[in-house]
Short mmCIF file of C-alpha atoms and ligand atoms in Angstrom, two decimals:
data_model
loop_
_atom_site.label_atom_id
_atom_site.label_comp_id
_atom_site.label_asym_id
_atom_site.label_seq_id
_atom_site.Cartn_x
_atom_site.Cartn_y
_atom_site.Cartn_z
CA MET A 1 -40.35 0.00 -11.24
CA ARG A 2 -40.74 3.73 -11.70
CA GLU A 3 -37.55 5.60 -12.40
CA THR A 4 -36.81 8.56 -10.21
CA THR A 5 -34.44 11.33 -11.09
CA PRO A 6 -32.28 12.68 -8.29
CA PRO A 7 -33.35 16.14 -7.11
CA VAL A 8 -31.27 18.96 -8.56
CA ALA A 9 -29.56 20.88 -5.77
CA ARG A 10 -30.60 24.50 -5.50
CA TYR A 11 -27.92 26.84 -6.84
CA ARG A 12 -25.88 28.37 -4.01
CA GLY A 13 -23.26 30.92 -4.90
CA ARG A 14 -21.36 33.53 -2.96
CA PHE A 15 -19.20 36.62 -3.05
CA ALA A 16 -16.25 36.43 -0.66
CA PRO A 17 -14.26 39.66 -0.46
CA SER A 18 -11.20 40.11 1.74
CA PRO A 19 -11.39 43.34 3.74
CA THR A 20 -7.96 44.54 2.64
CA GLY A 21 -9.33 47.77 1.17
CA PRO A 22 -12.51 49.35 -0.18
CA LEU A 23 -14.62 47.79 -2.90
CA HIS A 24 -13.36 49.00 -6.31
CA LEU A 25 -14.62 48.48 -9.84
CA GLY A 26 -12.88 45.10 -10.09
CA SER A 27 -14.43 43.69 -6.92
CA LEU A 28 -17.84 45.18 -7.78
CA THR A 29 -17.64 43.39 -11.14
CA ALA A 30 -16.96 40.04 -9.43
CA ALA A 31 -19.79 40.73 -6.96
CA LEU A 32 -22.19 41.62 -9.78
CA ALA A 33 -21.30 38.56 -11.87
CA SER A 34 -21.76 36.16 -8.96
CA TYR A 35 -25.02 37.91 -7.95
CA LEU A 36 -26.52 37.85 -11.45
CA ASP A 37 -25.54 34.25 -12.09
CA ALA A 38 -27.17 33.17 -8.80
CA GLN A 39 -30.36 35.16 -9.55
CA HIS A 40 -30.46 33.83 -13.09
CA HIS A 41 -30.53 30.30 -11.67
CA ASN A 42 -33.11 31.23 -9.00
CA GLY A 43 -30.45 30.47 -6.47
CA ASP A 44 -29.08 31.92 -3.26
CA TRP A 45 -26.27 34.45 -3.20
CA LEU A 46 -24.32 34.47 0.05
CA LEU A 47 -21.92 37.04 1.32
CA ARG A 48 -18.79 36.07 3.25
CA LEU A 49 -16.18 38.41 4.63
CA GLU A 50 -12.79 36.69 4.41
CA ASP A 51 -11.26 38.39 7.42
CA ILE A 52 -8.67 35.76 8.35
CA ASP A 53 -5.56 37.82 7.76
CA PRO A 54 -5.52 40.72 10.25
CA PRO A 55 -2.03 41.94 9.21
CA ARG A 56 -3.39 42.66 5.70
CA GLU A 57 -6.72 44.10 6.80
CA VAL A 58 -7.59 47.78 6.67
CA GLU A 59 -9.62 49.18 9.52
CA GLY A 60 -13.20 49.89 8.49
CA ALA A 61 -12.83 48.07 5.16
CA ALA A 62 -15.26 45.26 6.06
CA THR A 63 -18.08 47.66 7.01
CA GLY A 64 -17.23 49.81 4.00
CA ILE A 65 -17.59 46.80 1.68
CA LEU A 66 -20.95 45.84 3.19
CA ASN A 67 -22.26 49.41 2.91
CA CYS A 68 -21.01 49.67 -0.64
CA LEU A 69 -22.71 46.43 -1.73
CA ALA A 70 -25.96 47.59 -0.11
CA ALA A 71 -25.69 50.99 -1.85
CA HIS A 72 -25.40 49.10 -5.15
CA GLY A 73 -28.51 47.01 -4.45
CA LEU A 74 -26.58 43.75 -4.00
CA LYS A 75 -28.42 42.00 -1.17
CA SER A 76 -27.45 38.57 0.07
CA ALA A 77 -29.79 35.74 1.07
CA ASN A 78 -28.09 35.25 4.44
CA ASP A 79 -26.64 37.07 7.39
CA THR A 80 -23.08 37.90 6.42
CA ILE A 81 -20.64 35.11 7.24
CA TRP A 82 -17.44 36.31 8.93
CA GLN A 83 -14.52 33.97 8.69
CA HIS A 84 -13.14 35.07 12.05
CA ASN A 85 -16.12 33.21 13.61
CA ASN A 86 -15.19 29.94 11.93
CA TRP A 87 -11.83 29.09 13.41
CA ASP A 88 -13.22 26.08 15.28
CA GLN A 89 -14.32 24.53 11.99
CA TYR A 90 -10.90 25.21 10.42
CA ARG A 91 -9.13 23.73 13.45
CA ALA A 92 -11.37 20.64 13.38
CA VAL A 93 -10.43 19.97 9.76
CA CYS A 94 -6.71 20.41 10.56
CA LEU A 95 -7.02 17.98 13.45
CA LYS A 96 -8.77 15.44 11.26
CA LEU A 97 -6.02 15.72 8.63
CA LEU A 98 -3.33 15.42 11.32
CA ASN A 99 -5.01 12.33 12.73
CA THR A 100 -5.25 10.70 9.32
CA GLY A 101 -1.58 11.44 8.59
CA HIS A 102 -2.33 13.89 5.76
CA ALA A 103 -1.13 16.97 7.61
CA PHE A 104 2.25 17.62 9.16
CA TYR A 105 4.16 20.46 10.77
CA CYS A 106 6.91 22.03 8.73
CA GLN A 107 9.68 24.27 9.94
CA CYS A 108 11.17 25.27 6.56
CA PRO A 109 11.60 29.04 6.47
CA ARG A 110 10.36 30.62 3.25
CA ARG A 111 13.88 30.73 1.82
CA HIS A 112 14.13 26.94 2.13
CA GLN A 113 10.85 26.25 0.35
CA ASP A 114 10.99 25.56 -3.38
CA GLU A 115 9.66 27.98 -6.00
CA LEU A 116 6.17 26.47 -5.63
CA GLY A 117 6.19 27.15 -1.89
CA ARG A 118 6.56 23.46 -1.01
CA CYS A 119 8.39 21.93 1.90
CA VAL A 120 11.56 20.48 0.42
CA ASP A 121 12.96 19.17 3.68
CA ASP A 122 11.91 15.95 5.42
CA CYS A 123 9.66 17.74 7.95
CA LYS A 124 6.91 15.18 7.40
CA ARG A 125 9.05 12.38 8.77
CA ARG A 126 10.30 14.42 11.71
CA ASP A 127 6.98 14.60 13.55
CA LEU A 128 7.40 18.24 14.53
CA GLU A 129 5.12 20.06 16.94
CA ALA A 130 2.91 23.10 16.41
CA PRO A 131 4.48 26.25 17.91
CA GLY A 132 6.20 28.40 15.35
CA ASN A 133 5.74 25.92 12.49
CA ASN A 134 3.45 25.89 9.47
CA LEU A 135 0.90 23.10 9.25
CA ARG A 136 0.99 21.58 5.78
CA VAL A 137 -1.22 19.12 3.99
CA THR A 138 -0.15 16.44 1.54
CA LEU A 139 -2.52 16.93 -1.38
CA PRO A 140 -3.66 14.43 -3.99
CA THR A 141 -2.23 15.20 -7.42
CA LYS A 142 -4.51 13.22 -9.73
CA ASN A 143 -7.83 14.12 -11.40
CA LEU A 144 -7.50 17.84 -10.85
CA ASP A 145 -8.37 19.05 -14.36
CA PHE A 146 -11.67 20.90 -14.31
CA ALA A 147 -14.21 22.32 -16.74
CA ASP A 148 -14.59 26.02 -16.10
CA ARG A 149 -17.90 27.43 -17.34
CA ILE A 150 -15.99 30.26 -19.08
CA TYR A 151 -12.49 28.92 -19.78
CA GLY A 152 -13.49 25.34 -20.63
CA LEU A 153 -11.08 22.58 -19.69
CA VAL A 154 -8.37 23.86 -17.35
CA PRO A 155 -5.70 21.17 -17.12
CA ALA A 156 -3.91 20.76 -13.82
CA PRO A 157 -0.33 22.02 -13.93
CA THR A 158 2.28 19.47 -14.92
CA HIS A 159 4.45 20.39 -11.94
CA ASN A 160 3.35 18.94 -8.62
CA PHE A 161 1.94 21.12 -5.88
CA ASP A 162 1.76 18.19 -3.56
CA ASN A 163 1.92 20.05 -0.29
CA ALA A 164 0.47 23.35 0.81
CA ILE A 165 0.12 25.37 4.00
CA LEU A 166 -3.15 24.99 5.89
CA TRP A 167 -2.31 26.86 9.06
CA ARG A 168 0.39 29.51 9.15
CA ARG A 169 3.27 29.70 11.59
CA ASP A 170 1.90 33.07 12.78
CA ASP A 171 -1.17 31.12 13.97
CA LEU A 172 -3.56 32.15 11.22
CA PRO A 173 -5.54 29.84 8.91
CA ALA A 174 -4.45 29.88 5.27
CA TYR A 175 -6.84 31.01 2.51
CA LEU A 176 -6.84 27.50 0.98
CA LEU A 177 -8.24 25.98 4.17
CA ALA A 178 -10.75 28.71 5.01
CA VAL A 179 -12.21 29.04 1.53
CA VAL A 180 -12.76 25.30 1.04
CA VAL A 181 -14.10 24.65 4.55
CA ASP A 182 -16.53 27.56 4.35
CA ASP A 183 -17.74 26.76 0.86
CA ILE A 184 -18.41 23.19 2.02
CA ASP A 185 -20.15 24.35 5.22
CA SER A 186 -22.37 26.76 3.26
CA ASP A 187 -23.25 24.15 0.60
CA ILE A 188 -21.82 26.38 -2.11
CA ASN A 189 -22.16 24.57 -5.42
CA HIS A 190 -21.34 27.43 -7.82
CA ILE A 191 -18.40 29.81 -7.60
CA VAL A 192 -18.16 32.83 -9.88
CA ARG A 193 -15.00 34.84 -9.21
CA GLY A 194 -12.08 36.59 -10.90
CA ASP A 195 -9.78 34.68 -13.24
CA ASP A 196 -6.79 35.70 -11.10
CA LEU A 197 -7.88 32.67 -9.02
CA LEU A 198 -8.18 30.26 -11.98
CA HIS A 199 -4.97 28.42 -11.12
CA GLU A 200 -5.66 28.40 -7.37
CA THR A 201 -8.61 26.18 -8.16
CA HIS A 202 -6.59 22.98 -8.68
CA ARG A 203 -5.23 23.14 -5.15
CA GLN A 204 -8.74 23.76 -3.82
CA LEU A 205 -10.04 20.80 -5.82
CA ALA A 206 -7.29 18.67 -4.31
CA LEU A 207 -8.48 19.61 -0.83
CA TYR A 208 -12.12 18.83 -1.71
CA GLN A 209 -10.92 15.43 -2.93
CA LEU A 210 -8.97 14.79 0.26
CA LEU A 211 -11.98 15.74 2.38
CA GLY A 212 -14.24 13.48 0.29
CA LYS A 213 -16.55 16.33 -0.71
CA ALA A 214 -18.04 17.23 -4.08
CA ALA A 215 -16.47 20.35 -5.56
CA PRO A 216 -18.54 23.27 -6.86
CA LYS A 217 -18.79 24.34 -10.49
CA TYR A 218 -16.57 27.29 -11.35
CA ALA A 219 -16.83 30.28 -13.65
CA HIS A 220 -13.80 32.58 -13.64
CA ILE A 221 -14.57 35.98 -15.08
CA PRO A 222 -11.84 38.13 -16.64
CA VAL A 223 -10.68 40.56 -13.96
CA VAL A 224 -10.76 44.30 -14.64
CA LEU A 225 -7.33 45.61 -15.62
CA ASN A 226 -5.91 49.09 -15.18
CA ALA A 227 -4.25 51.15 -17.94
CA GLU A 228 -1.00 49.22 -17.46
CA GLY A 229 -2.75 45.88 -17.91
CA LYS A 230 -2.52 45.01 -14.20
CA LYS A 231 -5.43 43.66 -12.14
CA LEU A 232 -7.26 46.46 -10.33
CA SER A 233 -6.41 46.04 -6.67
CA LYS A 234 -5.34 48.00 -3.67
CA GLN A 235 -1.70 47.31 -4.60
CA THR A 236 -2.20 48.77 -8.09
CA GLY A 237 -3.89 51.85 -6.64
CA ALA A 238 -7.53 51.04 -7.44
CA GLN A 239 -9.91 53.75 -6.22
CA GLY A 240 -12.68 52.86 -3.77
CA LEU A 241 -16.16 53.30 -5.24
CA ASP A 242 -18.28 56.36 -4.56
CA ASN A 243 -21.61 55.05 -3.22
CA THR A 244 -23.44 58.13 -4.51
CA GLN A 245 -22.54 57.02 -8.06
CA ALA A 246 -24.03 53.52 -7.78
CA LEU A 247 -25.76 53.57 -11.19
CA TRP A 248 -22.60 54.70 -12.98
CA ASN A 249 -20.48 52.11 -11.13
CA LEU A 250 -22.90 49.29 -11.94
CA GLN A 251 -23.01 50.32 -15.58
CA ARG A 252 -19.19 50.13 -15.79
CA ALA A 253 -19.19 46.71 -14.09
CA ALA A 254 -21.99 45.45 -16.36
CA GLN A 255 -20.14 46.71 -19.45
CA HIS A 256 -17.04 44.89 -18.34
CA LEU A 257 -19.17 41.74 -18.21
CA GLY A 258 -20.15 42.29 -21.83
CA LEU A 259 -23.60 43.81 -21.28
CA ASP A 260 -24.82 46.66 -23.45
CA VAL A 261 -25.96 49.36 -21.04
CA SER A 262 -27.11 51.88 -23.66
CA PRO A 263 -30.88 51.03 -23.58
CA HIS A 264 -32.90 53.40 -21.43
CA GLU A 265 -33.85 50.62 -18.93
CA ALA A 266 -30.18 50.56 -17.98
CA GLN A 267 -29.96 54.32 -17.53
CA ASN A 268 -32.44 55.00 -14.73
CA HIS A 269 -31.70 53.65 -11.31
CA PRO A 270 -29.34 51.04 -9.78
CA LEU A 271 -32.22 48.61 -9.16
CA ALA A 272 -33.53 49.03 -12.71
CA LEU A 273 -30.02 48.40 -14.01
CA LEU A 274 -29.82 45.20 -11.94
CA GLU A 275 -33.18 44.06 -13.31
CA TYR A 276 -32.09 44.82 -16.86
CA ALA A 277 -28.73 43.06 -16.37
CA LEU A 278 -30.52 40.01 -14.99
CA GLN A 279 -32.82 39.80 -18.01
CA HIS A 280 -29.81 39.91 -20.34
CA TRP A 281 -27.44 37.84 -18.23
CA ARG A 282 -24.99 35.42 -19.79
CA LEU A 283 -21.48 34.64 -18.66
CA PRO A 284 -18.79 36.81 -20.27
CA SER A 285 -16.23 35.37 -22.68
CA ALA A 286 -12.81 34.23 -21.59
CA ARG A 287 -9.94 36.67 -21.90
CA LEU A 288 -7.87 35.90 -24.96
CA GLN A 289 -4.53 34.48 -23.80
N1 LIG B 301 -11.25 36.57 -0.74
C1 LIG B 301 -10.71 36.39 -2.06
C2 LIG B 301 -10.38 37.74 -2.65
O1 LIG B 301 -10.88 38.75 -2.18
C3 LIG B 301 -11.68 35.71 -3.01
C4 LIG B 301 -11.86 34.29 -2.67
C5 LIG B 301 -12.74 33.50 -3.62
O2 LIG B 301 -13.62 34.08 -4.27
O3 LIG B 301 -12.55 32.30 -3.64
O4 LIG B 301 -9.60 37.77 -3.58
#
């Protein structure tokens, strides 16, 4: 009998910004890393706007992010996915988990949750109803170590994070739910993102396991820090990028990823810089702990 090897799935990666402010050097660096890694593997690079948290959103930020990515030559393989269009999928997963007894409503106010944000009351046994309550999921706690392509083996924490919010009491889906459901729906098999999310990954892996789906491979790149050693973000006062300085911005992002941008091919035009960065692409090193 002739042996057949299973087909290798085409690489599918994504960049998934939250429209809570303009794109800054830190988010451009994550976008560039995920873009280059996808191109390097002849894969698809999808773009998804994670607009599930209106109270934290800034008006115009989503369009600003899309314009900024386009100005920097970062084009996605798909029409942009907007999470606000996907609530039916999120609800369907919640319903499935409720029906299988894995999800339950919880009325613990934040001050009654433990330091890991878990329900410490017996809400699960009380069969509570939806209005005004968080929907939580009971997560598996075994086999959650993973091999990050940059950080190597990342052991699951020794403390249990055995329940987490899926749907918030203010009637909004939680990031954990939306990110996993969308990555599954889009067949994402590679995630390249900032290392601020390294330890969120175990919880996401637990949800993949519960849903019986294969998890993607992860590479967590060191996030860009400001002068005080804090992650660049809206909260730490990161400046939005100037689209007229695309080449300069891309050079800074590429340097952060460990690329030498001194050769003249990297000094001409944003698209030439992208081409050069692709030819020299390799994942950056882990941040020393
Ligand atoms: N939307 C998240 C953020 O902007 C990123 C989610 C992810 O890459 O998994 O921080």
